[in-house]
Tab-separated table of C-alpha atoms in Angstrom:
chain	number	residue	atom	x	y	z
R	191	MET	CA	-70.346	137.291	100.739
R	192	THR	CA	-66.755	136.784	99.600
R	193	ASP	CA	-64.835	133.580	100.103
R	194	SER	CA	-62.337	133.557	102.954
R	195	PRO	CA	-58.767	133.987	101.720
R	196	THR	CA	-56.617	130.923	101.258
R	197	PRO	CA	-53.964	130.656	104.005
R	198	ALA	CA	-50.539	131.720	102.865
R	199	PRO	CA	-48.031	128.930	102.195
R	200	ARG	CA	-45.878	130.229	105.039
R	201	SER	CA	-48.744	129.722	107.514
R	202	ARG	CA	-49.250	126.159	106.335
R	203	LEU	CA	-45.548	125.495	106.699
R	204	ARG	CA	-45.527	126.841	110.248
R	205	SER	CA	-48.400	124.529	111.179
R	206	VAL	CA	-46.215	121.531	110.283
R	207	LEU	CA	-42.748	122.606	111.407
R	208	PRO	CA	-41.708	122.227	115.072
R	209	ASP	CA	-42.999	124.878	117.465
R	210	LEU	CA	-39.979	126.812	118.823
R	211	ALA	CA	-41.905	128.606	121.586
R	212	PRO	CA	-40.157	126.718	124.458
R	213	TRP	CA	-36.745	127.508	122.961
R	214	ARG	CA	-37.543	131.220	122.688
R	215	ALA	CA	-39.190	131.547	126.096
R	216	SER	CA	-36.849	129.603	128.417
R	217	ALA	CA	-33.086	130.025	128.741
R	218	ASP	CA	-32.869	126.914	130.928
R	219	PHE	CA	-34.662	124.886	128.270
R	220	ARG	CA	-32.081	126.065	125.707
R	221	ARG	CA	-29.205	125.021	127.988
R	222	LEU	CA	-30.706	121.608	128.655
R	223	TRP	CA	-31.470	121.101	124.983
R	224	LEU	CA	-27.925	121.890	123.881
R	225	ALA	CA	-26.346	119.831	126.680
R	226	GLY	CA	-28.610	116.937	125.813
R	227	LEU	CA	-27.755	117.181	122.124
R	228	VAL	CA	-24.030	116.976	122.822
R	229	THR	CA	-24.433	114.104	125.276
R	230	THR	CA	-26.773	112.171	123.009
R	231	PHE	CA	-24.332	112.389	120.130
R	232	GLY	CA	-21.523	110.908	122.199
R	233	SER	CA	-23.672	108.316	123.928
R	234	PHE	CA	-24.751	106.862	120.600
R	235	LEU	CA	-21.098	106.377	119.704
R	236	THR	CA	-20.746	104.138	122.763
R	237	PHE	CA	-24.173	102.624	122.100
R	238	VAL	CA	-22.796	101.175	118.857
R	239	ALA	CA	-19.222	100.539	120.012
R	240	LEU	CA	-20.120	98.520	123.124
R	241	PRO	CA	-22.084	95.674	121.430
R	242	VAL	CA	-19.556	95.607	118.594
R	243	GLN	CA	-16.719	95.153	121.089
R	244	ILE	CA	-18.592	92.367	122.919
R	245	LYS	CA	-19.306	90.691	119.575
R	246	GLU	CA	-15.608	90.871	118.658
R	247	LEU	CA	-14.523	89.463	122.029
R	248	THR	CA	-17.122	86.673	122.274
R	249	GLY	CA	-18.799	86.115	118.890
R	250	SER	CA	-22.047	85.427	120.762
R	251	ALA	CA	-25.467	87.012	120.180
R	252	ALA	CA	-26.483	85.939	123.692
R	253	ALA	CA	-23.457	87.765	125.144
R	254	VAL	CA	-24.495	90.950	123.346
R	255	GLY	CA	-28.074	90.539	124.532
R	256	ALA	CA	-26.812	90.096	128.101
R	257	ILE	CA	-26.060	93.831	128.193
R	258	GLY	CA	-29.764	94.345	128.784
R	259	ALA	CA	-29.747	91.840	131.658
R	260	VAL	CA	-26.895	93.508	133.565
R	261	GLU	CA	-28.518	96.935	133.121
R	262	LEU	CA	-31.912	95.794	134.368
R	263	VAL	CA	-31.390	95.545	138.154
R	264	PRO	CA	-29.743	98.979	138.593
R	265	LEU	CA	-32.378	100.415	136.290
R	266	ILE	CA	-35.201	99.170	138.513
R	267	VAL	CA	-33.560	99.989	141.856
R	268	PHE	CA	-32.120	103.378	140.997
R	269	GLY	CA	-35.006	104.376	138.730
R	270	LEU	CA	-37.469	104.187	141.600
R	271	TYR	CA	-35.097	105.731	144.141
R	272	GLY	CA	-33.915	108.330	141.622
R	273	GLY	CA	-37.509	109.464	141.235
R	274	ALA	CA	-37.782	109.984	145.010
R	275	LEU	CA	-34.471	111.876	144.991
R	276	ALA	CA	-35.708	114.129	142.175
R	277	ASP	CA	-38.713	115.138	144.296
R	278	ALA	CA	-36.660	115.719	147.464
R	279	LEU	CA	-33.386	117.304	146.221
R	280	ASP	CA	-32.229	120.067	143.908
R	281	LYS	CA	-32.693	118.709	140.385
R	282	ARG	CA	-29.829	120.786	138.982
R	283	LYS	CA	-27.316	119.163	141.357
R	284	LEU	CA	-28.545	115.675	140.511
R	285	ILE	CA	-28.148	116.365	136.802
R	286	LEU	CA	-24.628	117.747	137.188
R	287	TRP	CA	-23.267	114.965	139.413
R	288	THR	CA	-24.699	112.140	137.349
R	289	GLU	CA	-23.386	113.695	134.132
R	290	ALA	CA	-19.906	113.913	135.665
R	291	GLY	CA	-20.184	110.262	136.689
R	292	GLN	CA	-20.975	109.266	133.103
R	293	ALA	CA	-17.792	111.016	132.000
R	294	VAL	CA	-15.769	108.854	134.418
R	295	LEU	CA	-17.357	105.689	133.002
R	296	SER	CA	-16.552	106.749	129.434
R	297	ALA	CA	-12.940	107.216	130.517
R	298	ALA	CA	-12.939	103.652	131.900
R	299	LEU	CA	-14.175	102.254	128.575
R	300	LEU	CA	-11.468	104.204	126.766
R	301	VAL	CA	-8.709	102.856	129.018
R	302	ASN	CA	-9.950	99.281	128.604
R	303	ALA	CA	-10.163	99.616	124.817
R	304	LEU	CA	-6.541	100.817	124.666
R	305	LEU	CA	-5.210	97.767	126.537
R	306	PRO	CA	-3.315	95.189	124.447
R	307	THR	CA	-5.984	92.632	125.416
R	308	PRO	CA	-9.227	94.360	126.440
R	309	ALA	CA	-11.173	92.569	129.172
R	310	ILE	CA	-14.827	91.646	128.766
R	311	TRP	CA	-15.959	92.141	132.391
R	312	PRO	CA	-15.406	95.934	132.518
R	313	LEU	CA	-17.883	96.321	129.654
R	314	TYR	CA	-20.673	94.783	131.715
R	315	VAL	CA	-19.658	96.643	134.892
R	316	VAL	CA	-19.687	99.981	133.095
R	317	ALA	CA	-23.025	99.138	131.472
R	318	ALA	CA	-24.528	98.439	134.909
R	319	LEU	CA	-23.091	101.586	136.526
R	320	SER	CA	-24.156	103.730	133.577
R	321	SER	CA	-27.668	102.331	133.894
R	322	ALA	CA	-27.699	103.362	137.568
R	323	LEU	CA	-26.572	106.918	136.781
R	324	VAL	CA	-29.096	107.319	133.967
R	325	SER	CA	-31.807	106.017	136.292
R	326	VAL	CA	-30.992	108.710	138.859
R	327	GLN	CA	-30.617	111.496	136.315
R	328	ARG	CA	-33.594	110.913	134.040
R	329	PRO	CA	-36.336	111.521	136.637
R	330	ALA	CA	-34.644	114.806	137.559
R	331	LEU	CA	-34.589	115.872	133.904
R	332	ASP	CA	-38.226	114.896	133.401
R	333	ALA	CA	-39.360	116.580	136.625
R	334	LEU	CA	-37.479	119.766	135.724
R	335	LEU	CA	-39.147	120.193	132.320
R	336	PRO	CA	-42.611	121.313	133.547
R	337	ARG	CA	-40.887	123.867	135.813
R	338	ILE	CA	-38.943	125.592	133.050
R	339	VAL	CA	-41.533	125.334	130.242
R	340	ALA	CA	-45.036	126.818	130.182
R	341	HIS	CA	-47.896	124.290	130.422
R	342	ASP	CA	-49.186	124.969	126.902
R	343	HIS	CA	-45.642	124.657	125.521
R	344	LEU	CA	-45.104	121.124	126.864
R	345	PRO	CA	-46.144	119.296	123.647
R	346	ALA	CA	-43.733	121.479	121.673
R	347	ALA	CA	-40.977	120.903	124.256
R	348	ALA	CA	-41.492	117.132	124.029
R	349	SER	CA	-41.115	117.276	120.252
R	350	LEU	CA	-38.016	119.473	120.445
R	351	ASN	CA	-36.409	117.159	123.010
R	352	ALA	CA	-37.151	114.194	120.799
R	353	LEU	CA	-35.659	116.029	117.822
R	354	ARG	CA	-32.499	116.629	119.831
R	355	TRP	CA	-32.236	112.924	120.605
R	356	GLN	CA	-32.841	112.012	116.987
R	357	VAL	CA	-30.173	114.341	115.586
R	358	GLY	CA	-27.639	112.592	117.814
R	359	GLY	CA	-29.274	109.246	117.111
R	360	VAL	CA	-28.832	109.621	113.366
R	361	ALA	CA	-25.385	111.221	113.318
R	362	GLY	CA	-23.927	109.219	116.229
R	363	PRO	CA	-24.546	105.655	114.987
R	364	ALA	CA	-23.798	106.528	111.370
R	365	LEU	CA	-20.476	108.056	112.384
R	366	ALA	CA	-19.801	105.305	114.928
R	367	GLY	CA	-20.013	102.632	112.246
R	368	VAL	CA	-17.258	104.416	110.336
R	369	VAL	CA	-15.179	105.297	113.412
R	370	VAL	CA	-15.267	101.769	114.848
R	371	ALA	CA	-14.476	100.169	111.489
R	372	TYR	CA	-11.643	102.473	110.428
R	373	ALA	CA	-10.308	104.263	113.535
R	374	GLY	CA	-11.039	101.836	116.352
R	375	LEU	CA	-13.190	101.562	119.446
R	376	GLY	CA	-10.961	103.905	121.436
R	377	TRP	CA	-11.897	106.863	119.267
R	378	ALA	CA	-15.609	106.252	119.851
R	379	TYR	CA	-15.182	106.051	123.623
R	380	GLY	CA	-12.872	109.075	123.632
R	381	ALA	CA	-15.367	111.205	121.724
R	382	ASP	CA	-18.090	110.189	124.192
R	383	LEU	CA	-15.891	111.352	127.076
R	384	VAL	CA	-15.427	114.769	125.461
R	385	THR	CA	-19.176	115.218	124.950
R	386	PHE	CA	-19.875	114.573	128.641
R	387	VAL	CA	-17.328	117.228	129.632
R	388	VAL	CA	-18.998	119.749	127.313
R	389	SER	CA	-22.505	118.924	128.584
R	390	VAL	CA	-21.417	119.405	132.214
R	391	ALA	CA	-20.075	122.854	131.315
R	392	LEU	CA	-23.425	123.763	129.731
R	393	ALA	CA	-25.518	122.421	132.614
R	394	VAL	CA	-23.575	124.470	135.173
R	395	GLY	CA	-25.546	127.524	134.012
R	396	LEU	CA	-28.946	126.039	134.956
R	397	ALA	CA	-30.889	127.831	137.674
R	398	PRO	CA	-31.319	125.915	140.959
R	399	SER	CA	-34.474	123.804	141.133
R	400	PRO	CA	-35.107	122.904	144.793
R	401	ALA	CA	-37.699	120.464	146.045
R	402	SER	CA	-41.348	121.406	146.227
R	403	HIS	CA	-42.603	122.225	149.728
R	404	GLU	CA	-45.072	119.333	149.445
R	405	ALA	CA	-42.471	116.786	148.321
R	406	ALA	CA	-41.844	113.781	150.547
R	407	LYS	CA	-38.352	112.802	151.691
R	408	PRO	CA	-36.805	109.896	149.730
R	409	SER	CA	-37.959	106.659	151.337
R	410	LEU	CA	-39.711	103.400	150.555
R	411	LYS	CA	-42.942	105.009	151.780
R	412	ALA	CA	-42.530	107.879	149.321
R	413	ILE	CA	-41.802	105.456	146.470
R	414	ALA	CA	-44.894	103.435	147.392
R	415	GLU	CA	-46.998	106.613	147.386
R	416	GLY	CA	-45.918	107.332	143.821
R	417	ALA	CA	-46.655	103.749	142.775
R	418	ARG	CA	-50.155	103.923	144.274
R	419	TYR	CA	-50.857	107.133	142.398
R	420	ALA	CA	-49.684	105.591	139.118
R	421	TRP	CA	-51.863	102.518	139.722
R	422	SER	CA	-54.892	104.720	140.393
R	423	ARG	CA	-54.446	106.445	137.025
R	424	LYS	CA	-55.321	103.689	134.554
R	425	GLU	CA	-54.682	105.937	131.546
R	426	LEU	CA	-51.104	106.500	132.792
R	427	LEU	CA	-50.745	102.817	133.581
R	428	GLY	CA	-51.746	102.088	130.000
R	429	THR	CA	-48.954	104.224	128.579
R	430	TYR	CA	-46.435	102.326	130.704
R	431	VAL	CA	-47.496	98.785	129.833
R	432	VAL	CA	-48.046	99.468	126.125
R	433	ASP	CA	-44.495	100.761	125.775
R	434	ILE	CA	-43.042	97.882	127.804
R	435	ALA	CA	-44.811	95.356	125.554
R	436	ALA	CA	-43.635	97.080	122.369
R	437	MET	CA	-39.999	97.234	123.467
R	438	LEU	CA	-39.934	93.767	125.059
R	439	PHE	CA	-40.952	91.921	121.918
R	440	ALA	CA	-39.943	94.171	119.035
R	441	LEU	CA	-36.621	95.892	119.753
R	442	PRO	CA	-34.010	94.308	117.448
R	443	LEU	CA	-30.969	96.369	118.507
R	444	ALA	CA	-29.062	93.483	120.094
R	445	VAL	CA	-29.064	91.443	116.878
R	446	LEU	CA	-28.366	94.197	114.346
R	447	PRO	CA	-24.628	93.328	114.110
R	448	PHE	CA	-25.614	89.762	113.203
R	449	LEU	CA	-28.407	90.866	110.845
R	450	ALA	CA	-25.925	93.025	108.944
R	451	ASP	CA	-23.651	90.005	108.552
R	452	GLU	CA	-26.534	87.790	107.337
R	453	LEU	CA	-27.343	90.369	104.677
R	454	ASN	CA	-23.649	90.409	103.617
R	455	ALA	CA	-23.625	94.119	104.410
R	456	PRO	CA	-21.448	94.737	107.485
R	457	TRP	CA	-20.999	98.295	106.192
R	458	SER	CA	-24.694	98.903	106.936
R	459	LEU	CA	-24.488	98.417	110.720
R	460	GLY	CA	-24.157	102.119	111.508
R	461	LEU	CA	-27.034	102.865	109.130
R	462	MET	CA	-29.198	100.250	110.839
R	463	TYR	CA	-28.644	101.856	114.212
R	464	ALA	CA	-29.318	105.266	112.684
R	465	ALA	CA	-32.434	104.255	110.715
R	466	MET	CA	-34.865	104.314	113.642
R	467	PRO	CA	-33.725	107.728	114.924
R	468	ALA	CA	-33.847	108.990	111.322
R	469	GLY	CA	-37.481	107.959	110.985
R	470	ALA	CA	-38.244	109.527	114.329
R	471	MET	CA	-36.530	112.740	113.266
R	472	VAL	CA	-38.825	113.066	110.264
R	473	VAL	CA	-41.770	113.016	112.657
R	474	SER	CA	-40.145	115.631	114.900
R	475	LEU	CA	-39.375	117.927	111.978
R	476	THR	CA	-43.051	117.827	111.008
R	477	SER	CA	-44.416	117.778	114.563
R	478	GLY	CA	-46.545	120.905	114.373
R	479	TRP	CA	-49.614	118.694	114.007
R	480	THR	CA	-49.119	117.086	117.427
R	481	SER	CA	-50.538	120.099	119.277
R	482	ARG	CA	-53.851	119.582	117.462
R	483	VAL	CA	-54.239	115.972	118.681
R	484	HIS	CA	-56.149	115.571	121.959
R	485	ARG	CA	-56.881	111.833	122.173
R	486	HIS	CA	-53.365	110.966	123.179
R	487	GLY	CA	-54.122	107.440	124.407
R	488	GLN	CA	-55.447	106.303	121.045
R	489	ALA	CA	-52.388	107.798	119.355
R	490	VAL	CA	-50.062	105.865	121.709
R	491	VAL	CA	-51.776	102.534	120.994
R	492	LEU	CA	-51.948	102.978	117.217
R	493	ALA	CA	-48.320	104.063	116.975
R	494	ALA	CA	-47.111	101.135	119.119
R	495	ALA	CA	-48.967	98.677	116.870
R	496	LEU	CA	-47.452	100.253	113.747
R	497	TRP	CA	-44.011	99.911	115.351
R	498	GLY	CA	-44.566	96.148	115.646
R	499	VAL	CA	-45.713	95.882	112.030
R	500	ALA	CA	-42.620	97.741	110.803
R	501	VAL	CA	-40.224	95.561	112.832
R	502	ALA	CA	-41.893	92.368	111.574
R	503	ALA	CA	-41.523	93.624	107.990
R	504	ALA	CA	-37.831	94.357	108.601
R	505	GLY	CA	-37.379	90.785	109.845
R	506	VAL	CA	-38.640	89.204	106.611
R	507	SER	CA	-37.114	91.694	104.157
R	508	PRO	CA	-34.399	90.113	101.972
R	509	ASN	CA	-32.744	93.381	100.963
R	510	VAL	CA	-30.703	95.617	103.268
R	511	TRP	CA	-32.316	98.780	101.892
R	512	LEU	CA	-35.786	97.439	102.662
R	513	VAL	CA	-34.611	96.590	106.166
R	514	LEU	CA	-33.390	100.162	106.600
R	515	LEU	CA	-36.692	101.529	105.280
R	516	PHE	CA	-38.809	99.477	107.690
R	517	LEU	CA	-36.538	100.300	110.622
R	518	ALA	CA	-37.000	103.985	109.774
R	519	LEU	CA	-40.787	103.568	109.606
R	520	GLY	CA	-40.657	101.822	112.970
R	521	GLY	CA	-38.683	104.709	114.435
R	522	ALA	CA	-41.284	107.165	113.139
R	523	ALA	CA	-44.105	105.204	114.787
R	524	ASP	CA	-42.189	104.908	118.057
R	525	MET	CA	-41.602	108.651	118.016
R	526	VAL	CA	-45.325	109.358	117.728
R	527	SER	CA	-45.990	107.038	120.663
R	528	GLY	CA	-43.241	108.678	122.721
R	529	VAL	CA	-44.453	112.226	122.120
R	530	PHE	CA	-47.982	111.529	123.277
R	531	ARG	CA	-46.860	109.442	126.257
R	532	GLY	CA	-44.706	112.347	127.382
R	533	VAL	CA	-47.475	114.891	126.883
R	534	MET	CA	-49.901	112.820	128.961
R	535	TRP	CA	-47.345	112.542	131.766
R	536	ASN	CA	-46.291	116.206	131.774
R	537	GLN	CA	-49.810	117.630	131.518
R	538	THR	CA	-51.479	115.533	134.241
R	539	ILE	CA	-48.985	114.678	137.034
R	540	PRO	CA	-48.755	117.034	140.074
R	541	ASP	CA	-45.403	118.717	140.719
R	542	GLU	CA	-44.905	117.106	144.141
R	543	LEU	CA	-45.149	113.632	142.562
R	544	ARG	CA	-43.366	114.411	139.311
R	545	GLY	CA	-39.988	112.917	140.211
R	546	ARG	CA	-41.397	109.634	141.528
R	547	LEU	CA	-43.693	109.252	138.546
R	548	ALA	CA	-40.740	110.092	136.283
R	549	GLY	CA	-38.907	107.194	137.910
R	550	ILE	CA	-41.790	104.889	137.048
R	551	GLU	CA	-41.848	106.335	133.528
R	552	LEU	CA	-38.137	105.582	133.255
R	553	LEU	CA	-38.840	101.965	134.100
R	554	SER	CA	-41.671	101.804	131.580
R	555	TYR	CA	-39.555	102.933	128.641
R	556	SER	CA	-36.276	101.372	129.811
R	557	VAL	CA	-37.134	97.988	131.332
R	558	GLY	CA	-38.779	96.953	128.060
R	559	PRO	CA	-35.658	97.669	125.973
R	560	GLN	CA	-33.355	95.974	128.490
R	561	LEU	CA	-35.515	92.857	128.628
R	562	GLY	CA	-36.006	93.135	124.887
R	563	GLN	CA	-32.273	92.896	124.225
R	564	THR	CA	-32.098	89.740	126.316
R	565	TYR	CA	-35.222	88.295	124.683
R	566	THR	CA	-34.152	89.087	121.125
R	567	GLY	CA	-30.611	87.824	121.678
R	568	GLY	CA	-31.900	84.623	123.253
R	569	VAL	CA	-34.405	83.903	120.465
R	570	ALA	CA	-31.722	84.669	117.873
R	571	ALA	CA	-29.369	82.149	119.472
R	572	TRP	CA	-32.200	79.570	119.579
R	573	LYS	CA	-34.136	80.073	116.332
R	574	GLY	CA	-32.051	82.475	114.272
R	575	VAL	CA	-31.708	86.223	113.823
R	576	ARG	CA	-34.511	86.668	111.282
R	577	THR	CA	-37.021	84.700	113.351
R	578	SER	CA	-36.233	86.720	116.463
R	579	VAL	CA	-37.015	89.960	114.585
R	580	TRP	CA	-40.208	89.126	112.681
R	581	SER	CA	-41.777	87.045	115.455
R	582	GLY	CA	-41.108	89.806	117.954
R	583	GLY	CA	-42.884	92.324	115.732
R	584	LEU	CA	-45.978	90.135	115.487
R	585	LEU	CA	-46.003	89.496	119.249
R	586	CYS	CA	-45.835	93.262	119.776
R	587	VAL	CA	-48.942	93.847	117.632
R	588	GLY	CA	-50.876	91.150	119.477
R	589	ALA	CA	-49.849	92.379	122.930
R	590	VAL	CA	-50.694	96.023	122.164
R	591	GLY	CA	-54.104	95.042	120.803
R	592	LEU	CA	-54.886	93.005	123.925
R	593	LEU	CA	-53.824	95.839	126.222
R	594	ALA	CA	-56.018	98.313	124.325
R	595	LEU	CA	-59.029	96.081	125.004
R	596	CYS	CA	-58.144	95.768	128.703
R	597	LEU	CA	-57.537	99.504	129.299
R	598	PRO	CA	-60.579	101.492	128.131
R	599	LYS	CA	-59.519	104.624	130.043
R	600	LEU	CA	-56.399	104.835	127.891
R	601	MET	CA	-58.466	104.687	124.719
R	602	THR	CA	-60.959	107.333	125.893
R	603	TYR	CA	-58.380	109.801	127.285
R	604	ASP	CA	-58.919	113.342	125.978
R	605	ALA	CA	-56.633	116.169	127.119
R	606	ARG	CA	-59.470	118.692	126.823
R	607	THR	CA	-61.717	116.937	129.335
R	608	ASN	CA	-59.552	114.690	131.515
R	609	GLU	CA	-59.969	115.856	135.123
R	610	HIS	CA	-56.255	115.668	135.928
R	611	ALA	CA	-55.243	117.596	132.810
R	612	VAL	CA	-57.877	120.285	133.459
R	613	ARG	CA	-56.841	120.668	137.114
R	614	LEU	CA	-53.125	120.986	136.374
R	615	ARG	CA	-53.767	123.392	133.499
R	616	GLU	CA	-55.757	125.685	135.786
R	617	GLN	CA	-53.084	125.494	138.499
R	618	ARG	CA	-50.377	126.525	136.050
R	619	ARG	CA	-52.471	129.402	134.710
R	620	THR	CA	-53.228	130.641	138.221
R	621	ALA	CA	-49.550	130.485	139.189
R	622	ALA	CA	-48.542	132.391	136.042
R	623	ALA	CA	-51.194	135.098	136.398
R	624	PRO	CA	-49.908	138.517	137.578
R	625	PRO	CA	-51.003	139.532	141.085
R	626	ALA	CA	-54.068	141.755	141.331
R	627	PRO	CA	-53.241	145.446	141.953
R	628	ALA	CA	-53.663	146.614	145.507
R	629	THR	CA	-56.828	148.577	146.207
R	630	ALA	CA	-56.194	152.131	147.332
R	631	PRO	CA	-57.723	152.990	150.743
R	632	ALA	CA	-60.815	155.128	150.601
R	633	GLU	CA	-60.383	158.745	151.653
R	634	GLY	CA	-62.148	159.852	154.847
């Protein structure tokens, strides 16, 4: 008996590189991916420019952290209602109108930045309104994905979408640091406005995506129905609370401008904002392995704990390059957690509930960061920037470990055997199967 041949290097490479099957198979996925890439690039310009402008106008870490506070209420209200809207209305229309609204808000930031004396209050108003629009749009985007991508391609689509975000997340902040420092805030806001116009033009070509026949009309009753379903699925509930804990305690974004100053490296601010997306991008570029992982709950918990460890290490590092390294490692861990959270959601939630559950998902991965900015900024003002970072990382590790003990269904989740994953997989296969040929009548 001869030995089996060694796999060719090209085959090994393909097993690691991102799976492009969703890109090749779905024109709507390509449009959404490109529109999202353009929008993400511009949004990260504003993501850096806005806290820098508040820091320049107030000099207060608490004022920068307050961005998260003003975004929180619209995030909760419109996230839940946006999920109900995504189930009841055409998802394409929701995406287009909310994207156009974001363009108007970018124009408002640009006008304010060009004033001889920019006002502080419009920055918070725009942050709140932008949070509302994102909260309406994101459930529609999430609910649309399983409709335009084959069930077995969903892990690959999640990785490709994350890669899109990371490309913008690396290039946007890195460029924003240079643009804000040398060209001014107006250029950052102006570029963001242009990207929203381009993304609207791309999204116009999406096919209509009307409501499912089983979808409930948007109402408090419909929202409550989605919440009850989420509560009944303890493995889903686990993904929500683990991410909230990780982002609440260990998201240092609000204090990065002050950390750069403490390290006597203000030039590194753009790199700090870009470091986490850069680490995440490395994971996405080597994401072929994710389709071979089936115990997604364990992967979520382990990655969230590693995120906390990396943030704590960044908080005690005395050198700016070590800080950048640990931020990048944290971004890589957060990316792993995000991929498997998304796969669990997309592969187990019924279509008629997808929008409402997407609204709850939005809260799970957005409320944590908003509260986290307020928490980190407050601790920094009280105990110092470094303490707010390293202590938050350690609290994250402890909270994630406690949640893992309290949520055994999350730790035992297996995509191959979970009843909800099996049921939805069979439904998708049945819907995609060609109809049986008609039987010819027998001759008399």
